[in-house]
Short mmCIF file of C-alpha atoms and ligand atoms in Angstrom, two decimals:
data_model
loop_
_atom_site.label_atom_id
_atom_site.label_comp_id
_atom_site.label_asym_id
_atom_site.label_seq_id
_atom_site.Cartn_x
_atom_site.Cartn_y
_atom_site.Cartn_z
CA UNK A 10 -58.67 63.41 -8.29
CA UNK A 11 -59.50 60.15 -6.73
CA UNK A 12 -58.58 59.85 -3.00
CA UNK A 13 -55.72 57.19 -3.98
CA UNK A 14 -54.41 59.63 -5.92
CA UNK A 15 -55.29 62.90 -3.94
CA UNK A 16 -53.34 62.40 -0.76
CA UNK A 17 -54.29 65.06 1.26
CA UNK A 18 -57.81 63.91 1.09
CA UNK A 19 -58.69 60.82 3.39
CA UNK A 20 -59.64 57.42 1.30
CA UNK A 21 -62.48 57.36 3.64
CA UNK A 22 -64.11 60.49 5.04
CA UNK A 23 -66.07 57.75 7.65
CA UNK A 24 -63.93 58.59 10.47
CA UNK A 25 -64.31 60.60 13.66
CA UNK A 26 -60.97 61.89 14.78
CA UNK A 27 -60.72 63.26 18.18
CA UNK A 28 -59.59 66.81 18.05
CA UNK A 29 -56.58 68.37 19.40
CA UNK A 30 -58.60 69.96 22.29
CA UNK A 31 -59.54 66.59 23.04
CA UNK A 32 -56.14 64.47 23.44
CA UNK A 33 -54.39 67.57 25.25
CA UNK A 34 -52.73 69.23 22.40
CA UNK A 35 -52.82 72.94 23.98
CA UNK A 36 -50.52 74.09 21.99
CA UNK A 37 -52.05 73.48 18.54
CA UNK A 38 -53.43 77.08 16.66
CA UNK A 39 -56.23 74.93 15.91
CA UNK A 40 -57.82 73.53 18.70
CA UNK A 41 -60.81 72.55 17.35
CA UNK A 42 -59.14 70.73 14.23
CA UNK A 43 -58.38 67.12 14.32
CA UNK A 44 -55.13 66.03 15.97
CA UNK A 45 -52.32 64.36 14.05
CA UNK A 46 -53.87 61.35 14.76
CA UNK A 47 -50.56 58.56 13.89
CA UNK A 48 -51.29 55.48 16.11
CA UNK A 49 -54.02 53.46 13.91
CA UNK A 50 -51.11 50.46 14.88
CA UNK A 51 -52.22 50.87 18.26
CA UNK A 52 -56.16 51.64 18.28
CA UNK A 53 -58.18 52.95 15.19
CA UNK A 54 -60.44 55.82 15.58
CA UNK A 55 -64.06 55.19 15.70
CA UNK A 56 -66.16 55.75 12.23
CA UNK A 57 -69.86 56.99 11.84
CA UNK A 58 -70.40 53.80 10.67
CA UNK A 59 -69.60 51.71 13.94
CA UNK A 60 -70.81 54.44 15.42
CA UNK A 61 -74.44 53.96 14.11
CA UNK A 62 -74.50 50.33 13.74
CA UNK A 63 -73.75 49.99 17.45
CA UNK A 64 -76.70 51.98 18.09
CA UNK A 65 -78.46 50.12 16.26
CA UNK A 66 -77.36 47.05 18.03
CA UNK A 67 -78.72 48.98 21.40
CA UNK A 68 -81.73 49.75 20.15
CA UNK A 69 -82.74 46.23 19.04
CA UNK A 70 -81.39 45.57 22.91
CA UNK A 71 -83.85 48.29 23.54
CA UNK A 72 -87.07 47.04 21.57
CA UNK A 73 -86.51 43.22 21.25
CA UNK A 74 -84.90 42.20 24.04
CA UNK A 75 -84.14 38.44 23.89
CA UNK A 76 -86.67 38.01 20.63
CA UNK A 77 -83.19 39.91 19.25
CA UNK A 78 -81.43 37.14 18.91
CA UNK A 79 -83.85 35.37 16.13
CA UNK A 80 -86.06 38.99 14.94
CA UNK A 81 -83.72 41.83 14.82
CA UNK A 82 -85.06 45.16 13.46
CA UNK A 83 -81.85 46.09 11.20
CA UNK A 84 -82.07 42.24 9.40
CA UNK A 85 -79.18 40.93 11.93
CA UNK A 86 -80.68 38.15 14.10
CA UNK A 87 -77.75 37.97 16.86
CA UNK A 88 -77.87 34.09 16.41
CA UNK A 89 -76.46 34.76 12.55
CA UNK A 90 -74.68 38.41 12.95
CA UNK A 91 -71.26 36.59 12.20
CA UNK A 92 -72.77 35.85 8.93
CA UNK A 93 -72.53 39.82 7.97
CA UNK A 94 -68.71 40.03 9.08
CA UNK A 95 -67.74 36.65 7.53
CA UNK A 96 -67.63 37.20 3.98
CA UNK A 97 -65.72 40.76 4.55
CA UNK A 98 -63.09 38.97 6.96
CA UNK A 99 -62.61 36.64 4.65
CA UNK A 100 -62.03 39.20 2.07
CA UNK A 101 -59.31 40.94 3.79
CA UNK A 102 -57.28 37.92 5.02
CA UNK A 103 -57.70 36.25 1.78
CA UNK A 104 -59.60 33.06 2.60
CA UNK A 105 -62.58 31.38 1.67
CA UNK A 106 -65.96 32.38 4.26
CA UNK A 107 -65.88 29.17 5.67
CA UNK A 108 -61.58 29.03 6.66
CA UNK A 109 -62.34 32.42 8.82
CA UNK A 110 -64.50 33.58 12.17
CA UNK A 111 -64.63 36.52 14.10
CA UNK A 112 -64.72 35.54 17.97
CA UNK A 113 -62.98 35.93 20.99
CA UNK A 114 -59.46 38.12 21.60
CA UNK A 115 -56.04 37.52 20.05
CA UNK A 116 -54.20 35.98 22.82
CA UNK A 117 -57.25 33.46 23.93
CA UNK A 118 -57.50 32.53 19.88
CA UNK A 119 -53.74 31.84 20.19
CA UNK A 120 -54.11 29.33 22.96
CA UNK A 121 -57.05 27.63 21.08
CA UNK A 122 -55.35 27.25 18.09
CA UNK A 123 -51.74 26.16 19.30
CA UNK A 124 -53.67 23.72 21.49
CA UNK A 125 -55.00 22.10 17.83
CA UNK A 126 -51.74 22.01 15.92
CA UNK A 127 -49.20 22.35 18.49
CA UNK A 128 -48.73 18.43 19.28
CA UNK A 129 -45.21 18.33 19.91
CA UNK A 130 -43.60 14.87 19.75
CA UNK A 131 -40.18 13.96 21.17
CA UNK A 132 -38.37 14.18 17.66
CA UNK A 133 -40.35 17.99 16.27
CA UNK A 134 -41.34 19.85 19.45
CA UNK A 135 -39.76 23.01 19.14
CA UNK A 136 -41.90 26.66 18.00
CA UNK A 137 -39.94 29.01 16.16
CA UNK A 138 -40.28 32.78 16.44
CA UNK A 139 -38.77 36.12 16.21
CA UNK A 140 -36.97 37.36 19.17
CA UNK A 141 -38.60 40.13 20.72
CA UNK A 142 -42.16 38.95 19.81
CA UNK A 143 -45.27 40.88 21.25
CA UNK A 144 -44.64 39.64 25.02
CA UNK A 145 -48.45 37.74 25.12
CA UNK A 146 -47.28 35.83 22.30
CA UNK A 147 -44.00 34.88 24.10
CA UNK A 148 -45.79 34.24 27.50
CA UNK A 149 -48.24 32.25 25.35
CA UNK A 150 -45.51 30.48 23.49
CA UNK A 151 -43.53 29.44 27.41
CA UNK A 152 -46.72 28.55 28.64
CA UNK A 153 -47.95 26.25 25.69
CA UNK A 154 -44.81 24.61 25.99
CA UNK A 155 -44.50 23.87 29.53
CA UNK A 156 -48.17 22.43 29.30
CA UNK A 157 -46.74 19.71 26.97
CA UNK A 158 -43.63 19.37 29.69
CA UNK A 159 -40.99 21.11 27.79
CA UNK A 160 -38.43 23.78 29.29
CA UNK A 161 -39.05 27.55 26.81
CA UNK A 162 -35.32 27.14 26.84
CA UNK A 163 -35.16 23.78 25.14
CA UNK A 164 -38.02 24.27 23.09
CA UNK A 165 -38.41 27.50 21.89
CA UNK A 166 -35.92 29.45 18.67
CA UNK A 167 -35.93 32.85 18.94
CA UNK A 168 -34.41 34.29 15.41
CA UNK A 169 -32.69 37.85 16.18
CA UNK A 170 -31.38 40.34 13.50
CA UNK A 171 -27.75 39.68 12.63
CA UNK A 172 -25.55 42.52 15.16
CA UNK A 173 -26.01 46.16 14.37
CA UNK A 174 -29.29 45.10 12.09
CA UNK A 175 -33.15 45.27 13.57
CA UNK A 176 -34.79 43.30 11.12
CA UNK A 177 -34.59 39.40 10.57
CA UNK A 178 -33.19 39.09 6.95
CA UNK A 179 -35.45 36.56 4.86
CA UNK A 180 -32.30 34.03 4.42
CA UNK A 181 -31.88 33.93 7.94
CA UNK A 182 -34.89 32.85 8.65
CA UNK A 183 -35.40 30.76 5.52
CA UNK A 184 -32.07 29.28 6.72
CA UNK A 185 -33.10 28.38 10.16
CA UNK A 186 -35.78 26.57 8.80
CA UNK A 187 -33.82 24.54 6.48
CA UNK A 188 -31.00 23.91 9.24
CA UNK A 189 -33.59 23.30 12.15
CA UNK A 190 -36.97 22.17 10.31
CA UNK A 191 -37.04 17.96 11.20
CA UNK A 192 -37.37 19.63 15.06
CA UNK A 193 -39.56 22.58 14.76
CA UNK A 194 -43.36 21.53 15.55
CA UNK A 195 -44.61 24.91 14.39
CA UNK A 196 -43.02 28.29 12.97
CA UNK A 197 -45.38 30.90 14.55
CA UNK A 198 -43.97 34.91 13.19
CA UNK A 199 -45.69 38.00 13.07
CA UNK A 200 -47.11 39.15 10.00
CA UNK A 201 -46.20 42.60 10.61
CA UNK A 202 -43.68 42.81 13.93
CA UNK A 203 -44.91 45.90 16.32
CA UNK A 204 -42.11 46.81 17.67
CA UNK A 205 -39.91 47.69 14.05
CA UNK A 206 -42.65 47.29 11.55
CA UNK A 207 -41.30 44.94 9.34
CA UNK A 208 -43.85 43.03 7.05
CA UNK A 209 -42.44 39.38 7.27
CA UNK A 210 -42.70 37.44 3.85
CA UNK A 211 -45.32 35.37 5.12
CA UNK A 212 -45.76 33.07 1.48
CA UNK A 213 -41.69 32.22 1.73
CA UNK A 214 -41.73 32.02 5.52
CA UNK A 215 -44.98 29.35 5.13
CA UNK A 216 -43.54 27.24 2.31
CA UNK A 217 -39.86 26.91 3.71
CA UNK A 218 -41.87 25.19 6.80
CA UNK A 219 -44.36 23.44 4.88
CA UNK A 220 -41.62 21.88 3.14
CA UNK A 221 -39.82 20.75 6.35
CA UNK A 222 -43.50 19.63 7.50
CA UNK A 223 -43.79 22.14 10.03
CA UNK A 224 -46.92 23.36 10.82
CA UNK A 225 -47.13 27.45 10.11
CA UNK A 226 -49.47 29.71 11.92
CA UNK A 227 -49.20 33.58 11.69
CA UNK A 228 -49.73 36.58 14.26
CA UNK A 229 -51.37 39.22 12.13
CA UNK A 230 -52.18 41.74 14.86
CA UNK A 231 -50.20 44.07 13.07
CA UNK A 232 -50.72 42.52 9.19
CA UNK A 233 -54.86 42.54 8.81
CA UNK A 234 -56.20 45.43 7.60
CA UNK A 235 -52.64 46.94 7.17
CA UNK A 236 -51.40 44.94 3.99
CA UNK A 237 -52.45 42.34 1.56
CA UNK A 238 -52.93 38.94 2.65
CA UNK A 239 -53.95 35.87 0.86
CA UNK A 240 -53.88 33.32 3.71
CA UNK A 241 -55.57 30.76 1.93
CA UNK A 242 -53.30 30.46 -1.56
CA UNK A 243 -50.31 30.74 0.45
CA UNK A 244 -51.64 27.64 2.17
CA UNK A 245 -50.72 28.73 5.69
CA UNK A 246 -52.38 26.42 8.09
CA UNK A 247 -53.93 28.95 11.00
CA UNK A 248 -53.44 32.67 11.77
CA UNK A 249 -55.13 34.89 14.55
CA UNK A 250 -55.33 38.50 14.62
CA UNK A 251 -57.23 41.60 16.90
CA UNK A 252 -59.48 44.13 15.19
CA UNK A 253 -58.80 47.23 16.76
CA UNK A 254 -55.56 48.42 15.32
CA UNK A 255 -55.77 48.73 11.86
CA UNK A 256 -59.42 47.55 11.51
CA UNK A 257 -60.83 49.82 13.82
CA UNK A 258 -63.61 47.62 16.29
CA UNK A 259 -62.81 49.62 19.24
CA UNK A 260 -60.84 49.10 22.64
CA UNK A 261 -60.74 45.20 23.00
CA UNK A 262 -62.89 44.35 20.07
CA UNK A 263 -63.78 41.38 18.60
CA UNK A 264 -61.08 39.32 17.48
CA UNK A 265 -60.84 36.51 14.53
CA UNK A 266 -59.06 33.70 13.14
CA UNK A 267 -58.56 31.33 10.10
CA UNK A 268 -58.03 27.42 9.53
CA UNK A 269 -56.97 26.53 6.42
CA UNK A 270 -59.88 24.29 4.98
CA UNK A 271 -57.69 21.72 4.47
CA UNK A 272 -57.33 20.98 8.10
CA UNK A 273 -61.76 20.71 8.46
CA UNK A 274 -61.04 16.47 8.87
CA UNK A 275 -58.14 16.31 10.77
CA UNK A 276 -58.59 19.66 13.00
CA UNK A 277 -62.20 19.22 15.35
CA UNK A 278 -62.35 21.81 18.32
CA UNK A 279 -60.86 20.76 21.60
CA UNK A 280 -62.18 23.15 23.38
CA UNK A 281 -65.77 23.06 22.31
CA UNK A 282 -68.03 25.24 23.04
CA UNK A 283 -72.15 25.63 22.00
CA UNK A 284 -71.61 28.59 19.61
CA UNK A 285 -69.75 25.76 17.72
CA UNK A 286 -72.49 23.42 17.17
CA UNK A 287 -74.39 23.18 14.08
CA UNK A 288 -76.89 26.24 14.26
CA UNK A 289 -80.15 23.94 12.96
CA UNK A 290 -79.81 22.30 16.27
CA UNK A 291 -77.59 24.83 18.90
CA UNK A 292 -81.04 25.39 20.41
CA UNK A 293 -82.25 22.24 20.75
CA UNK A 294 -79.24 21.99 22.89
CA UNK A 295 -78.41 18.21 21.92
CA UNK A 296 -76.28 16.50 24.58
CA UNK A 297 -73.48 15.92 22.00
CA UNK A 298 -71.30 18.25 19.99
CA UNK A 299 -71.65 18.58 16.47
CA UNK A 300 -69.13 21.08 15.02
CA UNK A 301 -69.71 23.53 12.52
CA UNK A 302 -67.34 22.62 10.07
CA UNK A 303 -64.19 24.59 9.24
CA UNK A 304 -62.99 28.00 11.48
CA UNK A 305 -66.61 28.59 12.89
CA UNK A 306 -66.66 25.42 14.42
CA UNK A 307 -63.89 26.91 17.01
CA UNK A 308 -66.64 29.34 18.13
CA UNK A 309 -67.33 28.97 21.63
CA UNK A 310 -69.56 31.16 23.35
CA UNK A 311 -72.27 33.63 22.25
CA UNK A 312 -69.70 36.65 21.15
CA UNK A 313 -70.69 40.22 21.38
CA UNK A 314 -72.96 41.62 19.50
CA UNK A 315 -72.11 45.79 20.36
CA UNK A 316 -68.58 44.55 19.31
CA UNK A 317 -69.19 42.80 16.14
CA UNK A 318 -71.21 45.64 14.88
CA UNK A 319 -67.94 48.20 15.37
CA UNK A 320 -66.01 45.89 13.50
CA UNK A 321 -68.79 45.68 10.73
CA UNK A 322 -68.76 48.99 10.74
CA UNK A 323 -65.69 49.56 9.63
CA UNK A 324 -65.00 46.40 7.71
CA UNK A 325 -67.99 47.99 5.75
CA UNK A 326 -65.26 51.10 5.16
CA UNK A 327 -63.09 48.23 3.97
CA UNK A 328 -65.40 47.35 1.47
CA UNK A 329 -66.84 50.64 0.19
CA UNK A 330 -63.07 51.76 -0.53
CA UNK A 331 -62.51 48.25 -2.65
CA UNK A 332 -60.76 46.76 -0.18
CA UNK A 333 -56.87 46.03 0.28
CA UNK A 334 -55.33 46.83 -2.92
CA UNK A 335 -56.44 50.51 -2.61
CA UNK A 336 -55.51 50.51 0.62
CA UNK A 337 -52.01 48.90 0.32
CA UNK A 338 -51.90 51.57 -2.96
CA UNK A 339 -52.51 54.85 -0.70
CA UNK A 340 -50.29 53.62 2.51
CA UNK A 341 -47.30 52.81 0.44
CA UNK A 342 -47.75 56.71 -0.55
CA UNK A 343 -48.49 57.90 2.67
CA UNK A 344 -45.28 55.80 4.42
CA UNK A 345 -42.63 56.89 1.79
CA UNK A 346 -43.95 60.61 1.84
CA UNK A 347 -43.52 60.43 5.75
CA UNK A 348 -40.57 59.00 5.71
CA UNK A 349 -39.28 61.85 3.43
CA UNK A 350 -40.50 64.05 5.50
CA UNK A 351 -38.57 62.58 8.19
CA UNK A 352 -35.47 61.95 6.21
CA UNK A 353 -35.25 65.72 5.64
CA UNK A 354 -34.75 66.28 9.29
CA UNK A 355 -31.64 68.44 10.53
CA UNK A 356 -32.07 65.93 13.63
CA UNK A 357 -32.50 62.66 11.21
CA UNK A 358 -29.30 59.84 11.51
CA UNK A 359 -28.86 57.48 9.07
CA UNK A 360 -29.47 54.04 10.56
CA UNK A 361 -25.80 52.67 9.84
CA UNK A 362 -24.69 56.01 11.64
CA UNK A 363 -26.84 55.41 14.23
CA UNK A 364 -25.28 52.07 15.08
CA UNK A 365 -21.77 53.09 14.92
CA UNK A 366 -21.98 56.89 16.53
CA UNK A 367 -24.22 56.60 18.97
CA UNK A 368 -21.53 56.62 21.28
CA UNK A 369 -21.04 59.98 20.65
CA UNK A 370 -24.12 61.34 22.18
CA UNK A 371 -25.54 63.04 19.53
CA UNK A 372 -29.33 64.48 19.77
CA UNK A 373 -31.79 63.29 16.97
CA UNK A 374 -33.45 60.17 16.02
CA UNK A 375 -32.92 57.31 12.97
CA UNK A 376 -35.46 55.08 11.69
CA UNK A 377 -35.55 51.08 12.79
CA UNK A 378 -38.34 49.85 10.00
CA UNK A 379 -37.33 48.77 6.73
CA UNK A 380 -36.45 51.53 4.29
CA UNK A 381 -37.75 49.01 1.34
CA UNK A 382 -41.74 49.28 1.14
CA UNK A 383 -41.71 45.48 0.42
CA UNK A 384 -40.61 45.10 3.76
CA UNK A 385 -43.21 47.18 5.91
CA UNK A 386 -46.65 48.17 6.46
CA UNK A 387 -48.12 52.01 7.35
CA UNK A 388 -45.61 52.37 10.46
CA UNK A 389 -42.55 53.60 11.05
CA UNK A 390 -40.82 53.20 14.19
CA UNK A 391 -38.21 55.89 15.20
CA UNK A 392 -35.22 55.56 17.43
CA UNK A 393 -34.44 58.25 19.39
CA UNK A 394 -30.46 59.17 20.53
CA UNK A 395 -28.74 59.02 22.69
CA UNK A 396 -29.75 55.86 23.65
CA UNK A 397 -31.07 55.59 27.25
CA UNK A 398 -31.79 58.84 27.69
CA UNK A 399 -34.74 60.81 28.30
CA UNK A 400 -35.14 61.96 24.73
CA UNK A 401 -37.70 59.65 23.57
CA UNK A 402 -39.75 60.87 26.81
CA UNK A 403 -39.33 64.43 26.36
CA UNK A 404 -40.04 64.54 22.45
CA UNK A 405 -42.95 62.24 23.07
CA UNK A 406 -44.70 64.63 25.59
CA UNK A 407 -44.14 67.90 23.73
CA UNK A 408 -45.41 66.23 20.20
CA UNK A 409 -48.52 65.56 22.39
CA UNK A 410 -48.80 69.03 23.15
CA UNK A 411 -49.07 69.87 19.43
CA UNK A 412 -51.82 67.36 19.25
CA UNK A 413 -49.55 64.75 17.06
CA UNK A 414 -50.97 61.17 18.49
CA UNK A 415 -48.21 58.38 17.90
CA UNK A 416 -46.81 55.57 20.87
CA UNK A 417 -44.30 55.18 22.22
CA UNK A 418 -42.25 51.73 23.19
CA UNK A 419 -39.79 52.06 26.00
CA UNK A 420 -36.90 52.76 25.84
CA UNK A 421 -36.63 54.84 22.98
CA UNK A 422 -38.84 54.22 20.00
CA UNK A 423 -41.84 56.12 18.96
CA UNK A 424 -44.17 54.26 16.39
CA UNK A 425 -46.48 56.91 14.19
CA UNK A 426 -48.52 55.05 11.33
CA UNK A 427 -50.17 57.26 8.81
CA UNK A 428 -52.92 54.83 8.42
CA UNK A 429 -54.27 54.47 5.08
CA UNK A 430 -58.25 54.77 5.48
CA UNK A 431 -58.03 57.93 7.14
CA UNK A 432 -54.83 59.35 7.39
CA UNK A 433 -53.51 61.71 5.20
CA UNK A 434 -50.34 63.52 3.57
CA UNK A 435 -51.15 66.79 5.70
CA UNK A 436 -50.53 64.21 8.82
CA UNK A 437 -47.18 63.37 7.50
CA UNK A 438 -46.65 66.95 7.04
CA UNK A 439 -47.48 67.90 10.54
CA UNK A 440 -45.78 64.77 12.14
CA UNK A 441 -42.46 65.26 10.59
CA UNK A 442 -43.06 69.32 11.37
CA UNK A 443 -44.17 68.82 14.98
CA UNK A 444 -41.17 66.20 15.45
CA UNK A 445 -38.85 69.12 14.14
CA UNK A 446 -40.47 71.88 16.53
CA UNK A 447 -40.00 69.08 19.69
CA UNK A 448 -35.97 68.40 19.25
CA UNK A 449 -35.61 72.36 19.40
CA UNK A 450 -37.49 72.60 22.07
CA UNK A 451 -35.18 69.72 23.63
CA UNK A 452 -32.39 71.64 22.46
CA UNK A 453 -33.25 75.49 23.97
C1 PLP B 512 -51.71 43.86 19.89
C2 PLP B 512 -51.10 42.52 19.95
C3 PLP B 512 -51.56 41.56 20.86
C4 PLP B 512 -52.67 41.89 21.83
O1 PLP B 512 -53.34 40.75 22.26
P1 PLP B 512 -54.81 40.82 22.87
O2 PLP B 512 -55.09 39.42 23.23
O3 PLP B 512 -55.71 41.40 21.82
O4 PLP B 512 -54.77 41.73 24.06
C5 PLP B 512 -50.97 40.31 20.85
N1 PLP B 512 -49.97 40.01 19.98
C6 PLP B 512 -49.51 40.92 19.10
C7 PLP B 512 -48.40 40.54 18.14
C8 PLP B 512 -50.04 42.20 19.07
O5 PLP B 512 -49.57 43.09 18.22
#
């Protein structure tokens, strides 16, 4: 069987799990076996791949030195490394090489690019988002505003689920749009939102504001690597995203962005930088900026080598595995079997339950993220009741004891993600089982 089809195998057998020894799961049979490991939304695990292509990286520190960034022993001159992440970024946002670079962090990318196409005028000045965006998006979206003298309050739309829903229905949003467009200076969602999961439709979403002549940018922290994307043919005009969620660089790894290339006239940097110059001359370091053209021109500094070869590493995985379709395949699996799993629960509520009988104090826990597999990634995030009380806490701890690795988001949800590349159905299994074993325990 093939490992889309053989679940309890991993699509890629590339990755290093820690074990349950190792993240403090003392209760586990096993100790020396892998933990649950649910929390690829948060950080991926390491793969032999990064693993060796960072030591790589340190050993051409070791044995070239400077001469490393133009003769490099592994064929990756530091001047040109980009070039071996490009066409694989590219791949899995579904651009063209040239519309995509890896550089920076999310949040700094976010600045750089609102600073390009926000340009608020007194008529269309206002950004519209989801409420309850990742808070560096929302302190980025206050702060962008205020720089252009605009009160958040004024300025920015926050579009909330309808009361007793968590997710933003498609009409309301497509609505808002409509309604609201001839103001809005740029709709900015998440591809994927982190707190419930939801996978946004991102090629409606862009074309309702492209035909109110909004500009529309997208937050794919939680989207790249996790589903499908195909930035370019959906014509979105800029997204940014991290790598070390679902594509696995490591703790603050390199992040990336894309400009559509119809934006490589109009859009120059503003914020240049050398890395941005033309490489034929970067060295001759002319006086005068001459932009790469397209997404790499935005480069500003010299990035990180150790930290582009993790994310090679594992965009490598990407590739060897054939890339999203398999892995969109194998995580719609993996998420319904989970949530199965979970659905068979003596402690699982129905979410329309949930809302109306909380009240009544009842122990157990109901599910926030879309029950349609349209409308989410790999994660599911679970609400646990009563409300406001320690539950969430308690369950947390003891599913850590059992070596089951998810995270939690106060007050009450825990997000676990059977990630595609590596996760498999035995982790759904054990999560769902582990969750079972923690409300008794809550219970005795
Ligand atoms: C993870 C995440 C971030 C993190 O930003 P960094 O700049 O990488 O620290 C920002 N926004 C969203 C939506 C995220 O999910």
């Amino acid at each position: 069987m093939s490992p889309t089809t053989d679940l309890y195998k991993p699509l890629s057998d590339d990755f290093i799990l820690p074990s349950n020894r190792d993240v403090g799961g003392e209760k586990h049979s096993d100790p020396d076996a892998s933990c649950t490991y649910l929390c690829g939304n948060s950080l991926g695990p390491l793969s032999k791949s990064s693993e060796r292509l960072v030591h790589e990286e340190l050993d051409a520190w070791r044995h070239r030195a400077v001469e490393g960034h133009f003769s490099h022993p592994y064929n990756r001159p530091w001047t040109k490394i980009t070039d071996h992440v490009h066409p694989l970024l590219a791949e899995v946002v579904g651009a063209k090489e040239k519309e995509v670079v890896c550089m920076g962090t999310l949040t700094t990318n976010l600045h750089l690019m609102m600073t390009s196409f926000y340009t608020p005028t007194p008529n269309r000045f206002k950004i519209l988002c989801e409420a309850k965006a990742f808070p560096s998006d929302q302190y980025a979206f206050a702060s962008q505003v205020l720089l252009h003298g605009y009160a958040p309050a004024d300025a920015i739309i926050e579009v909330s689920p309808r009361e007793g829903e968590f997710h933003l229905r498609e009409e309301d949003i497509l609505d808002i749009i409509d309604r609201e467009g001839d103001t809005i200076a740029l709709v900015l969602f998440s591809g994927v939102q982190y707190y419930t999961g939801q996978l946004f439709p991102m090629a409606s979403i862009t074309e309702k504001a492209k035909s109110k002549g909004c500009i529309c940018g997208w937050d794919l922290a939680h989207g790249v690597g996790n589903v499908p994307l195909s930035l370019h043919d959906w014509d979105v005009d800029f997204a940014v995203w991290c790598t070390y969620k679902y594509l696995n660089s490591g703790p603050g790894g390199i992040a990336g962005l894309f400009i559509h290339e119809k934006w490589n006239d109009e859009k120059k940097p503003m914020q240049a930088g050398w890395w941005g110059h033309e490489l034929s001359t970067r060295f001759a370091m002319p006086p005068t900026f001459q932009p790469i053209p397209g997404a790499q021109g935005f480069q500003q500094s010299n990035p990180s080598a150790l930290t582009i070869a993790s994310l090679l590493g594992s965009l490598q995985i990407y590739k060897s595995v054939g890339m999203m379709q398999p892995v969109r395949e194998r995580s719609l699996k993996l998420t319904g079997a989970l949530e199965s799993f979970l659905k068979k629960s003596r402690y699982f509520v129905p979410l329309e339950q949930a809302i109306k009988h909380d009240s009544q104090g009842r122990l157990g826990f109901t599910i926030i993220t879309p029950s349609d597999p349209n409308m989410r990634g790999s994660q599911l995030s679970l609400l646990f009741l009563p409300q406001g009380s320690e539950v969430m806490r308690n369950v947390f701890k003891s599913l850590n004891s059992y070596g089951v690795i998810g995270d939690k988001r106060e007050p009450d949800v825990i997000r676990l993600t059977p990630a595609p590349l590596y996760g498999s159905l035995k982790d759904c299994e054990e999560g769902a089982a582990w969750l079972e074993k923690a409300f008794e325990e809550q219970e005795a």
